[in-house]
Coordinates of C-alpha atoms in Angstrom, one line a residue:
Chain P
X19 CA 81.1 107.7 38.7
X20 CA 78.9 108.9 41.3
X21 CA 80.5 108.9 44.8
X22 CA 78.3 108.0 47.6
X23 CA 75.2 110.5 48.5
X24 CA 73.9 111.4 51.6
X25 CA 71.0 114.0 52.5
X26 CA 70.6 116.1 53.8
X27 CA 73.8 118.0 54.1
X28 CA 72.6 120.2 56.7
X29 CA 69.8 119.6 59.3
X30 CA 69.0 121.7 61.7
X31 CA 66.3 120.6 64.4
X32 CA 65.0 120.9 67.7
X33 CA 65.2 118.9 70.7
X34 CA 62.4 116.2 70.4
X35 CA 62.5 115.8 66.8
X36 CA 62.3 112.9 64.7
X37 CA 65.8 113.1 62.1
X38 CA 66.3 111.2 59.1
X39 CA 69.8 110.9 57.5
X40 CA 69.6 109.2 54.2
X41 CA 72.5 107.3 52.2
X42 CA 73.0 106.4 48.4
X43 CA 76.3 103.6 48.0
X44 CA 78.2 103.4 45.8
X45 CA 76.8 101.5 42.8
X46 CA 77.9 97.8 43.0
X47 CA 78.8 98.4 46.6
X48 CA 77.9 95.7 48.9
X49 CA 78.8 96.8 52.5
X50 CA 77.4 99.9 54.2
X51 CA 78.6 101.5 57.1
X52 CA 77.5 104.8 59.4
X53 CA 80.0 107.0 61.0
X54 CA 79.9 109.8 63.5
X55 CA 82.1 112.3 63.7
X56 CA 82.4 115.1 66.9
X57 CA 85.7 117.2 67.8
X58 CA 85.7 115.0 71.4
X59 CA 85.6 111.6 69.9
X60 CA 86.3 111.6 66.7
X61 CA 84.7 109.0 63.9
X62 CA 83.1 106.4 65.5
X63 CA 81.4 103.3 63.6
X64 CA 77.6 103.5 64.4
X65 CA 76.2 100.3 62.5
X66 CA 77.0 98.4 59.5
X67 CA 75.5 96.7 56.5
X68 CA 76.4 93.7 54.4
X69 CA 74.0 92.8 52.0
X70 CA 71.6 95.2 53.4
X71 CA 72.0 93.0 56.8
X72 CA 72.7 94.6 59.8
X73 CA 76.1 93.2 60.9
X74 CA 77.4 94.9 63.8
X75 CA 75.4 98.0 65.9
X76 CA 77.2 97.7 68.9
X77 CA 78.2 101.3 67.9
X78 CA 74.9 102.6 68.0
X79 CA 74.4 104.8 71.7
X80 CA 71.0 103.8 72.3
X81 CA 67.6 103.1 71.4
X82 CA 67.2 106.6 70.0
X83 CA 69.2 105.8 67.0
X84 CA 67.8 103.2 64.1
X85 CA 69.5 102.5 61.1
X86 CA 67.6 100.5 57.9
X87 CA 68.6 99.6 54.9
X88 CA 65.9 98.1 52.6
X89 CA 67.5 97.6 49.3
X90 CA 70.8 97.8 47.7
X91 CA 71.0 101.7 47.0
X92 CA 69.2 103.4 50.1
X93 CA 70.1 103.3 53.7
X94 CA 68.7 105.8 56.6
X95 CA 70.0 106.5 60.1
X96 CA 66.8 107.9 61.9
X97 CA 67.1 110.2 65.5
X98 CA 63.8 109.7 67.2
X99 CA 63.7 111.9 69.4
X100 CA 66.8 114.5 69.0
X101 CA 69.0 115.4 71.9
X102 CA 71.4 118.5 71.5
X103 CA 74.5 116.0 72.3
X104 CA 73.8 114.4 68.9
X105 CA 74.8 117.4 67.3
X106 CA 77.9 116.3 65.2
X107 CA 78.9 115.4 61.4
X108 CA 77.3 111.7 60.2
X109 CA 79.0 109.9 57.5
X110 CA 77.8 107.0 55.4
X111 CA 80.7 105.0 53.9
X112 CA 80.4 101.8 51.3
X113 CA 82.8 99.3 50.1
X114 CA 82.9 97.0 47.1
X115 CA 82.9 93.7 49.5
X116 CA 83.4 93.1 53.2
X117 CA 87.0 94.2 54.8
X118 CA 87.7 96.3 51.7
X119 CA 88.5 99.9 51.3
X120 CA 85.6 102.9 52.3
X121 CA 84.8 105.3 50.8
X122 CA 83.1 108.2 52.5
X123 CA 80.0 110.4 51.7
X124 CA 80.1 114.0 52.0
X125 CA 78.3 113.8 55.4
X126 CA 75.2 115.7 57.2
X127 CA 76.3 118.0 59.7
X128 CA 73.2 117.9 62.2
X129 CA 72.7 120.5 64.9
X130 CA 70.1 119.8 67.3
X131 CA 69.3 122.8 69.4
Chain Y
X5 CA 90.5 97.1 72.4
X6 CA 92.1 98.2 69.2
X7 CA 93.6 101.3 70.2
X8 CA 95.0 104.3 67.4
X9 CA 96.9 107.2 68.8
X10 CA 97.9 110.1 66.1
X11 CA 100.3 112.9 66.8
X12 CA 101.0 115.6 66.3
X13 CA 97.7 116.7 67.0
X14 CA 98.7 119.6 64.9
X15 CA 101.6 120.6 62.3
X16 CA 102.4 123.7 60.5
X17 CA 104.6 123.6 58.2
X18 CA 106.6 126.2 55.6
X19 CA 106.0 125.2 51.7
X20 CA 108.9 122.7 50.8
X21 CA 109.7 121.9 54.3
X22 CA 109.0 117.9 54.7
X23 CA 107.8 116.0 57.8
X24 CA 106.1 113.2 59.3
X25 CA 102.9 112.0 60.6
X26 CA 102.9 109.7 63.2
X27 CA 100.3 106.8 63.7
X28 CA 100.7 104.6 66.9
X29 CA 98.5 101.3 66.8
X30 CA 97.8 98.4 69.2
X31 CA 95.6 95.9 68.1
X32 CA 95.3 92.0 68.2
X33 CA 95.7 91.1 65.0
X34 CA 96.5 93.9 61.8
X35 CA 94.5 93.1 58.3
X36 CA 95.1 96.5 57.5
X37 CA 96.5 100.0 57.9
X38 CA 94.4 103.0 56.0
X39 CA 95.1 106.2 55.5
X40 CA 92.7 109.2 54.9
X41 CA 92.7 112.9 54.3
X42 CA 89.8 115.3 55.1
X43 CA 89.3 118.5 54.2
X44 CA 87.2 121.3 56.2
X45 CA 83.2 120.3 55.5
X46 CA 84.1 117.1 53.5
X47 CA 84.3 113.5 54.0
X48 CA 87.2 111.0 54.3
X49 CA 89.3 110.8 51.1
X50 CA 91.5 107.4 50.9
X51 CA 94.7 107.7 50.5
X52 CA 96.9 104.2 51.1
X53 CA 96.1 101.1 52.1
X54 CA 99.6 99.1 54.1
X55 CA 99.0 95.6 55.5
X56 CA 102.4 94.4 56.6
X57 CA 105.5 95.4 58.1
X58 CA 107.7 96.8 55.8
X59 CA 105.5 97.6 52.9
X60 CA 105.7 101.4 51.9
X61 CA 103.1 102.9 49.6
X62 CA 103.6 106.2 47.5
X63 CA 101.7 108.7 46.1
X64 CA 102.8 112.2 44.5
X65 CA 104.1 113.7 47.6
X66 CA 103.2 111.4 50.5
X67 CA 104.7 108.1 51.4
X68 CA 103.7 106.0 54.0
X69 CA 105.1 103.0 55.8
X70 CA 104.4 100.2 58.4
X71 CA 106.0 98.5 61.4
X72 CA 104.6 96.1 63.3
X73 CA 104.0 99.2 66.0
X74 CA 103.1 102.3 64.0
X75 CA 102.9 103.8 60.4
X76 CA 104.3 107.1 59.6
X77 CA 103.1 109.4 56.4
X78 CA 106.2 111.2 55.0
X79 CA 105.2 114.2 53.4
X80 CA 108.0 115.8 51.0
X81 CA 108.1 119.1 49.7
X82 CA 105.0 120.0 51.1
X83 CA 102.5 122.5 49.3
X84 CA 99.5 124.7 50.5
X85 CA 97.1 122.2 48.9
X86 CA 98.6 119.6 51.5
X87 CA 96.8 121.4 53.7
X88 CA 94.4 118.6 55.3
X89 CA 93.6 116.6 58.6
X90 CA 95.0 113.4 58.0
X91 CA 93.0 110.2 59.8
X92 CA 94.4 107.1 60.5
X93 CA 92.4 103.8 60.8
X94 CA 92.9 100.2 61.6
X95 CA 91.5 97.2 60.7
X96 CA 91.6 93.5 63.0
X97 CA 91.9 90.2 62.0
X98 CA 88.4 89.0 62.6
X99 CA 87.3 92.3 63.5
X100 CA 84.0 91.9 60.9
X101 CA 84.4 95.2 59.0
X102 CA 84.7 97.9 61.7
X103 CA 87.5 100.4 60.8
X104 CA 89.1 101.6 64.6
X105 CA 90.5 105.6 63.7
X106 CA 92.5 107.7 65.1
X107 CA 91.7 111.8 66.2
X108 CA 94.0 113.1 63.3
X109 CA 96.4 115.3 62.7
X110 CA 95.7 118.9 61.3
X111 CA 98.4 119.6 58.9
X112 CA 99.1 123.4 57.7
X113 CA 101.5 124.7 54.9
X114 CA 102.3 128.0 54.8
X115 CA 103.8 129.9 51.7

């Protein structure tokens, strides 16, 4: 079975860009969640998804970052605009139901310079 | 706030020569303990799952346990391919889904 998918897996941008992370769950999968991951802080819980609701985005750092999820299979974290301190590793993670076990994507390592 | 404190921050270890990882937790209310590995440039891989005190989980190698204040992983006989950082996370009694982790510890074997 296909693990979860994200894309890019390297993004490169400059400051003031628009940045689109994309996700692919798990098949069957019905919770969603975006990490972040930097040497200083660690992973950090960004937003996440139950039935493609939006459940909890109190980790989300400001308006700058938007996360959707319009059906079942696709998610995207969007940057808009890029600032060189969001340059770390972002994870997408699914789980079969709500307070079960994730499993993590591959991540997109995203340098903004 | 559900707090996860992970040490060493770092290990390095000879090939055969077994150890322990420490996990420190404080949070309101434990649902669950998880335990991760990562390798360089990848994501998360799960490893165990503990949700009470006294409950000890194996596999190959590794074993980890619970008390009501920290988990350890025991790693026996370690091997090069142990090599790993190995994340700790927590998860609170109506705490929705959110998964509360720990920095790590970067583990090294060495022939």
């Amino acid at each position: 079975d296909a693990g979860v998918i994200q894309s890019p897996r390297h993004e490169v941008t400059e400051m003031g860009q628009e940045v689109t992370l994309r996700c692919k769950p798990i098949s069957g999968h019905n919770s969603l969640f975006w990490y972040r991951q930097t040497m200083m802080r660690g992973l950090e819980l960004l937003i996440y998804f139950n039935n493609n609701v939006p459940i909890d985005d109190s980790g989300m750092p400001e308006d700058r970052f938007s996360a959707k999820m319009p059906n079942a299979s696709f998610s995207t974290l969007k940057i808009q605009p890029s600032e060189p301190r969001d340059s770390a590793v972002y994870f997408c993670a699914s789980s079969l139901r709500v307070q079960e076990t994730q499993y993590f994507g591959p991540g997109t390592r995203l340098l903004v310079l | 706030e559900d707090q996860v404190t992970q040490s060493p921050e770092a290990l390095r270890l000879q090939e055969g020569e077994s150890s322990s990882l420490n996990c420190s937790y404080t949070v309101s209310g434990l649902r669950g303990l998880f335990w991760y590995r990562q390798d360089p440039g990848k994501g998360p891989e799960f490893l165990f799952t503990l949700y009470s005190a006294g409950e000890e989980k194996e596999k190959e190698r590794l074993k980890a346990t619970l008390t009501k204040k920290e988990s350890f992983l025991h790693i026996t006989a370690p091997k090069p391919e142990d090599s790993a950082t190995y994340l700790c996370a927590v998860h609170r009694t109506g705490g929705g889904n959110k998964l509360t982790f720990g920095t790590g510890t970067q583990l090294k074997v060495e022939l």
